[in-house]
Amino acid sequence: MVASALRRGAHAYVYLVSKASHISRGHQHQAWGSRPAAGECAAQRAPGSVVELLGTSYPQDDYSNLTRKVLTRVGRNLHNQQHHPLWLIKERVKEHFYKQYVGRFGTPLFSVYDSLSPVVTTWQNFDSLLIPADHPSRKKGDNYYLNRTHMLRAHTSAHQWDLLHAGLDAFLVVGDVYRRDQIDSQHYPIFHQLEAVRLFSKHELFAGIKDGENLQLFEQSSRSAHKQETHTMEAVKFVEFDLKQTLTRLVAHLFGDGLEIRWVDCYFPFTHPSFEMEINFHGEWLEVLGCGVMEQQLVNSAGAQDRIGWAFGLGLERLAMILYDIPDIRLFWSEDERFLKQFRVSNMNQKVKFQPLSKYPPMINDISFWLPSENYAENDFYDLVRTIGGDLVEKVDLIDKFEHPKYHGNRHVLERCTLGCVQDQKLLEPAQPEVLLKHLLSKASSHESAQPKVGCQGDRAPGNAGLLSLPGSAQAI
């Protein structure tokens, strides 16, 4: 059995390396083929244009919407940088799984993949996971597309099918994932996930159970809130028990014993039943991961028709912010030595409490503009802000909106941008925020004659707002 597992693991490794080799060429820090000039878009969608990423060229089309800000982050692989806080979380989880789950000869039961390319096909990211064609998670406004067929993965689940198809039945996948999102201390367009999958044969699931040889994994019945139509209730309950026990042990390893846990029913397209795990940490209930019994249709399509399994996924930043008391997600991208040295510990399980780097208060500025009448997503504006303002922008809030009563679809919004340093740096000039935000509106304005007013907090009524020229989430900045 062990020899068979090793053969499957070797086959999976060769399969994945050969499959990904045309996409990834090692861990290049510089992911972009040629650096664009300041202010230019990362992807020039001229006819016949291509974008080069991780050694491969991708033709662009009407779905291409990558920004320079995001592309400069591809290939950084924070989760693989030794002593980075995300690396610490990953290594602690790996250590736990290696010690707790071993084969008969002491070999780890779970294999780990933490270097798979973030470029995937839309089939891998959506269709392989049974996500319907009209599901809102496919929207251009929420994802980063290279073109209609390739994208930056929105979750590490994009690799599930390939790994199962390669013959693996227990594995962890760790990597950077990309989603267009709002701007605040909890959200960033790139974050990191850790995912685990485990499959069971009938013998493995019912081993040690009295009369287990008479129990079955599958039946033909009807789907309910508690099980899929092809699973027996006994099989589902044993898989669910193993999943929850595995996760309870994991959070006890990370947070310590005595942690209060609760399970909340939820929905994912690729698991049923599905759950979210919440922990009571310092008197506050926090959601830390999602999980469930894998959809059998997915398992069957990958060639494991005789097995049933579970899967879970968690965010490394989420855990690190809780465990190390890190208040702002932008800090994970800091190269400031004063941040990084706080996590250079001799024992990865050592408790670390983050010490703030900046003592300066944030600066708040309001800007307003007219929106295009169609094809506008709020994430278009957030991407524009991130490209121009970088990590200086701490948060963007929609403060007010107005629709002209005479001209249907003529909408005006007021956004509040909070500029705050995550490092101990002071804005050198009082006018710097205004200059930055005027540059933002000049890039967004479709009329050169527009003179948008940018005011500090309390100056809420910009007099001559620009028309935001962002015709749909497909336009690169």
XYZ file of C-alpha atoms in Angstrom:
477
model
C 0.000 0.000 0.000
C 2.851 2.364 0.875
C 4.696 1.460 -2.329
C 1.521 2.139 -4.273
C 1.137 5.519 -2.563
C 4.753 6.414 -3.344
C 4.239 5.475 -6.984
C 1.127 7.651 -7.099
C 3.040 10.507 -5.478
C 5.920 10.212 -7.946
C 3.481 10.084 -10.851
C 1.680 13.165 -9.497
C 4.926 15.097 -9.187
C 6.027 14.309 -12.746
C 2.549 15.024 -14.075
C 2.290 18.402 -12.345
C 5.803 19.524 -13.206
C 5.318 18.690 -16.874
C 1.891 20.321 -16.843
C 3.112 23.525 -15.196
C 6.551 23.821 -16.787
C 5.264 25.789 -19.748
C 3.766 28.321 -17.334
C 6.259 28.663 -14.502
C 10.014 29.091 -14.736
C 11.034 28.877 -11.081
C 10.338 31.560 -8.517
C 11.122 34.748 -10.421
C 10.716 37.788 -8.230
C 10.256 39.881 -11.379
C 7.114 38.451 -12.947
C 6.654 41.098 -15.618
C 8.499 40.644 -18.904
C 9.348 44.341 -19.286
C 8.690 47.070 -16.762
C 6.176 49.640 -18.055
C 6.851 53.317 -17.715
C 5.322 55.007 -14.713
C 1.643 55.650 -15.201
C 1.303 53.260 -18.126
C -0.971 50.284 -17.933
C 0.493 46.893 -17.205
C -1.261 45.265 -20.115
C -1.546 47.270 -23.325
C -4.615 45.785 -24.959
C -3.738 46.875 -28.460
C -4.755 44.487 -31.262
C -2.544 41.418 -31.166
C -0.884 42.440 -27.878
C 0.378 39.873 -25.401
C 1.330 39.893 -21.741
C 4.354 37.906 -20.595
C 4.054 36.324 -17.185
C 6.360 33.768 -15.563
C 8.049 33.009 -18.870
C 4.924 32.497 -20.968
C 3.178 34.907 -23.351
C -0.596 35.224 -23.220
C -2.608 36.948 -25.973
C -4.907 39.632 -24.643
C -8.570 40.119 -25.380
C -11.644 41.847 -23.981
C -11.312 39.908 -20.698
C -7.752 41.068 -19.933
C -7.808 43.228 -16.802
C -4.511 42.753 -14.951
C -3.000 45.862 -13.413
C 0.628 46.828 -13.007
C 0.188 46.753 -9.213
C -0.913 43.127 -9.227
C 1.596 41.932 -11.809
C 4.533 43.221 -9.780
C 3.385 40.961 -6.938
C 3.254 37.732 -8.968
C 6.216 35.526 -8.137
C 6.947 37.054 -4.729
C 5.757 33.851 -2.983
C 5.671 35.283 0.528
C 4.627 31.892 1.884
C 8.004 30.463 0.817
C 10.188 33.244 2.244
C 11.857 31.883 5.357
C 10.745 33.544 8.614
C 8.051 35.597 6.925
C 4.908 35.403 9.120
C 2.992 33.606 6.340
C 5.856 31.120 6.025
C 5.671 30.518 9.781
C 1.946 29.680 9.592
C 2.493 27.387 6.609
C 5.370 25.564 8.314
C 3.400 25.130 11.533
C 0.529 23.541 9.616
C 2.937 21.324 7.663
C 4.680 20.247 10.860
C 1.352 19.326 12.417
C 0.216 17.235 9.459
C 3.592 15.533 9.095
C 3.600 14.504 12.773
C -0.066 13.617 13.181
C -0.722 11.718 9.949
C 1.853 9.131 8.924
C 1.850 5.883 7.003
C 2.829 2.446 8.299
C 6.531 3.097 7.752
C 6.587 6.622 9.160
C 6.275 8.441 5.847
C 3.984 11.521 5.781
C 0.462 10.752 4.671
C -0.036 14.235 3.179
C 2.147 15.551 0.364
C 2.663 19.317 0.088
C 2.588 21.499 -3.051
C 3.570 25.101 -2.397
C 5.194 26.110 -5.695
C 2.459 25.589 -8.291
C 2.051 28.414 -10.805
C -0.715 30.921 -9.989
C -1.667 31.034 -13.679
C -4.517 28.600 -14.311
C -7.174 28.063 -16.922
C -10.732 29.181 -16.320
C -11.652 25.493 -16.518
C -9.341 24.714 -13.594
C -10.558 27.658 -11.539
C -14.285 27.198 -12.155
C -15.508 24.275 -14.267
C -13.425 21.564 -12.582
C -15.003 22.650 -9.284
C -18.564 22.469 -10.650
C -19.016 26.255 -10.462
C -21.924 27.101 -12.809
C -21.303 29.207 -15.907
C -23.567 31.973 -14.561
C -22.145 31.945 -11.029
C -21.277 35.484 -9.818
C -17.792 34.369 -8.705
C -16.774 34.263 -12.401
C -17.329 38.005 -12.957
C -14.541 40.088 -14.442
C -15.231 42.562 -11.682
C -14.073 40.025 -9.089
C -11.160 38.266 -10.832
C -7.901 38.973 -12.654
C -7.994 37.581 -16.184
C -5.078 37.294 -18.592
C -7.644 36.535 -21.282
C -10.852 34.548 -21.679
C -9.125 31.200 -21.077
C -6.416 32.024 -18.509
C -6.431 33.877 -15.211
C -4.642 34.258 -11.898
C -6.169 31.644 -9.606
C -8.865 32.924 -7.269
C -8.335 29.990 -4.882
C -5.943 27.098 -4.395
C -8.882 24.783 -5.117
C -8.037 25.379 -8.783
C -5.456 22.572 -8.415
C -7.741 20.007 -6.779
C -8.811 18.182 -9.903
C -5.287 17.906 -11.350
C -3.875 16.475 -8.135
C -6.713 13.985 -7.735
C -6.404 12.992 -11.384
C -2.688 12.398 -10.823
C -3.564 9.773 -8.210
C -3.075 11.640 -4.933
C -5.527 11.040 -2.131
C -4.065 13.224 0.668
C -2.360 16.563 -0.010
C -1.896 20.192 1.006
C -1.710 23.045 -1.522
C -0.339 26.450 -0.502
C -0.128 29.497 -2.749
C -0.944 33.086 -3.575
C -4.460 33.785 -4.850
C -5.887 36.862 -6.572
C -9.235 38.608 -6.238
C -10.375 42.129 -7.022
C -11.668 43.531 -3.759
C -12.339 46.571 -1.639
C -9.599 48.596 0.033
C -9.320 48.342 3.813
C -7.086 46.818 6.474
C -8.541 43.324 5.938
C -8.524 43.090 2.128
C -5.772 43.023 -0.490
C -5.915 41.875 -4.141
C -3.338 39.163 -3.388
C -3.520 36.868 -0.396
C -2.461 33.317 0.433
C -4.433 30.127 0.994
C -3.696 26.686 2.349
C -5.926 23.871 1.181
C -6.135 20.214 2.165
C -7.867 17.218 0.594
C -8.192 13.659 1.851
C -9.916 10.722 0.167
C -10.943 7.426 1.782
C -11.566 3.988 0.364
C -14.278 1.872 1.969
C -11.648 -0.077 3.906
C -9.888 3.076 5.150
C -13.064 4.821 6.275
C -14.649 1.894 8.097
C -11.496 0.246 9.448
C -11.855 -0.607 13.122
C -15.634 -0.119 13.029
C -17.706 -3.029 14.312
C -19.382 -4.722 11.339
C -17.656 -2.151 9.134
C -17.392 -4.669 6.306
C -21.175 -4.435 5.925
C -21.181 -0.654 5.528
C -21.126 1.004 2.106
C -19.842 4.312 0.758
C -22.408 4.787 -1.991
C -26.109 4.424 -2.708
C -28.656 5.911 -5.064
C -31.047 8.106 -3.095
C -32.024 11.784 -2.974
C -29.976 14.804 -1.942
C -30.804 16.375 1.395
C -29.368 19.075 3.613
C -27.183 16.435 5.253
C -25.818 14.398 2.335
C -25.393 13.991 -1.404
C -27.588 11.666 -3.439
C -24.758 9.142 -4.025
C -23.483 8.897 -0.424
C -24.761 6.719 2.377
C -25.528 8.516 5.606
C -22.979 6.330 7.427
C -20.195 7.307 5.038
C -20.997 11.024 5.251
C -21.073 10.996 9.043
C -17.698 9.231 9.276
C -16.108 11.628 6.756
C -17.613 14.638 8.532
C -16.360 13.350 11.892
C -12.834 12.841 10.546
C -12.831 16.305 8.946
C -13.964 18.119 12.077
C -11.610 16.129 14.278
C -8.699 16.956 11.943
C -9.499 20.675 12.025
C -10.088 20.745 15.775
C -6.625 19.268 16.291
C -5.119 21.759 13.856
C -6.507 24.885 15.560
C -5.543 23.465 18.967
C -1.991 23.137 17.623
C -2.043 26.744 16.369
C -3.955 28.489 19.158
C -3.534 26.187 22.129
C -5.830 23.768 23.951
C -9.159 24.809 25.431
C -10.245 26.862 22.413
C -14.024 27.138 21.989
C -15.130 26.082 18.487
C -18.439 26.150 16.650
C -19.511 24.961 13.195
C -21.788 26.983 10.920
C -23.601 25.411 7.963
C -22.808 27.169 4.676
C -22.667 26.616 0.904
C -19.781 25.938 -1.482
C -20.303 24.628 -5.046
C -17.669 21.895 -4.594
C -18.627 20.464 -1.174
C -21.851 19.233 0.452
C -22.531 19.376 3.298
C -20.339 22.438 3.882
C -19.269 24.210 7.053
C -17.414 27.243 8.321
C -15.346 26.907 11.456
C -15.461 29.729 13.997
C -13.265 30.092 17.069
C -13.823 32.147 20.208
C -10.600 34.127 20.447
C -10.258 36.743 23.195
C -14.038 36.779 23.586
C -14.798 37.312 19.886
C -16.141 34.714 17.437
C -13.933 34.640 14.335
C -14.450 32.651 11.120
C -11.163 30.967 10.230
C -11.853 28.436 7.458
C -14.350 26.698 5.177
C -14.685 22.957 4.639
C -16.986 20.122 3.651
C -17.539 16.712 2.104
C -16.298 16.837 -1.486
C -18.865 16.699 -4.256
C -18.727 13.148 -5.587
C -19.179 14.362 -9.159
C -15.845 16.194 -8.845
C -14.124 13.152 -7.325
C -15.536 10.836 -9.984
C -14.497 13.079 -12.867
C -10.915 13.014 -11.565
C -10.871 9.201 -11.683
C -11.383 8.298 -8.006
C -14.868 6.808 -8.319
C -14.294 4.301 -5.488
C -13.452 6.960 -2.884
C -15.122 9.648 -0.793
C -13.380 12.622 0.752
C -13.235 15.961 2.493
C -11.573 19.287 1.726
C -10.869 22.484 3.620
C -9.272 25.850 2.875
C -7.966 28.626 5.088
C -6.376 32.043 4.607
C -2.819 32.400 5.884
C -3.147 36.172 6.366
C -6.288 35.678 8.405
C -4.556 33.301 10.795
C -1.379 35.392 10.983
C -3.314 38.581 11.769
C -5.090 36.790 14.625
C -2.091 34.914 16.004
C 0.481 37.716 15.739
C -1.863 40.685 16.282
C -1.020 42.228 12.884
C -3.577 45.020 12.295
C -3.168 45.723 8.572
C -2.891 43.251 5.681
C -0.547 45.598 3.775
C 2.173 44.840 6.322
C 2.721 41.362 4.878
C 4.240 43.004 1.785
C 6.581 45.213 3.785
C 10.314 44.807 3.232
C 11.079 46.896 6.308
C 13.663 45.083 8.406
C 11.906 46.190 11.598
C 8.837 44.214 10.531
C 10.621 41.136 9.239
C 13.006 40.707 12.177
C 10.080 40.356 14.585
C 9.385 36.931 13.057
C 12.930 35.558 12.999
C 12.387 33.124 15.834
C 14.360 30.008 16.700
C 11.154 28.030 17.342
C 8.345 28.438 14.809
C 5.779 27.766 17.554
C 7.086 30.656 19.651
C 4.509 33.329 20.463
C 5.046 36.617 18.630
C 3.179 39.879 19.205
C 3.645 42.421 16.436
C 5.080 45.803 17.458
C 3.696 48.696 15.347
C 6.064 50.541 13.020
C 4.203 53.814 12.485
C 3.151 56.410 15.061
C 1.623 58.843 12.590
C -2.182 59.156 12.268
C -3.856 58.569 8.898
C -4.848 61.441 6.594
C -8.376 61.449 5.179
C -9.300 62.962 1.804
C -12.585 63.058 -0.111
C -12.914 62.905 -3.892
C -16.002 62.826 -6.096
C -16.737 62.045 -9.738
C -19.453 61.099 -12.202
C -19.665 57.427 -13.134
C -20.000 56.057 -16.662
C -23.552 55.110 -17.490
C -22.749 51.409 -17.900
C -20.084 48.715 -17.504
C -18.778 50.036 -14.208
C -17.789 47.917 -11.205
C -16.609 49.407 -7.942
C -13.536 47.182 -8.071
C -12.472 49.116 -11.198
C -12.007 52.183 -9.017
C -10.226 50.213 -6.305
C -7.739 48.856 -8.849
C -7.113 52.377 -10.126
C -6.498 53.623 -6.579
C -4.102 50.762 -5.838
C -2.169 51.288 -9.058
C -1.629 55.012 -8.437
C -1.581 55.206 -4.649
C 0.048 51.863 -3.946
C 0.110 50.731 -0.328
C -0.065 54.336 0.875
C -3.871 54.056 0.622
C -5.172 52.379 3.742
C -8.897 52.409 3.038
C -11.512 53.653 0.573
C -15.128 54.157 1.655
C -18.182 55.108 -0.386
C -19.537 58.089 1.563
C -22.329 59.350 -0.675
C -23.937 58.744 -4.059
C -26.336 60.726 -6.180
C -28.308 60.044 -9.358
C -29.422 62.999 -11.434
C -33.260 63.093 -11.447
C -33.432 64.313 -15.046
C -30.779 62.106 -16.595
C -31.302 58.442 -15.854
C -28.056 56.587 -15.247
C -26.065 59.786 -14.628
C -24.600 58.858 -11.240
C -22.251 60.791 -8.986
C -20.334 59.346 -6.034
C -18.210 60.663 -3.198
C -15.392 58.385 -2.059
C -13.267 58.867 1.048
C -9.624 57.786 0.766
C -7.681 57.208 3.956
C -3.921 57.489 3.506
C -1.891 55.860 6.226
C 1.700 54.645 6.464
C 2.205 51.101 7.657
C 5.843 51.982 8.295
C 7.315 54.762 10.420
C 7.331 57.361 7.679
C 5.728 60.788 7.693
C 4.185 62.358 4.607
C 6.841 64.873 3.665
C 4.543 67.591 2.378
C 1.004 68.481 3.510
C -0.008 68.758 -0.168
C 1.188 65.226 -1.042
C -2.202 63.521 -0.529
C -3.905 66.154 -2.679
C -1.308 65.741 -5.422
C -1.730 61.954 -5.320
C -5.519 62.096 -5.484
C -5.536 64.724 -8.232
C -3.295 62.394 -10.200
C -5.812 59.630 -9.537
C -8.691 61.677 -10.909
C -6.660 62.935 -13.849
C -6.142 59.297 -14.868
C -9.842 58.585 -14.401
C -11.167 61.712 -16.076
C -12.370 61.450 -19.644
C -12.183 65.220 -20.127
C -8.862 67.053 -20.083
C -10.678 70.252 -19.118
C -12.028 68.755 -15.896
C -10.483 70.267 -12.784
C -11.628 67.902 -10.020
C -11.368 69.229 -6.507
C -9.791 67.023 -3.866
C -10.537 68.026 -0.303
C -9.500 66.955 3.150
C -12.117 65.620 5.542
C -14.800 68.211 6.108
C -14.408 69.594 2.595
C -17.088 67.289 1.261
C -18.280 69.068 -1.866
C -15.720 68.970 -4.690
C -16.794 71.644 -7.073
C -15.894 70.329 -10.536
C -15.808 66.565 -10.469
C -14.356 64.501 -13.279
C -16.161 61.791 -15.212
C -14.664 58.459 -14.308
C -13.632 56.826 -17.575
C -13.532 53.124 -16.797
C -15.587 51.343 -19.461
C -15.954 48.043 -17.691
C -13.701 45.845 -15.658
C -11.978 44.668 -18.831
C -10.089 47.952 -19.191
C -6.567 47.781 -17.822
C -5.269 50.836 -16.025
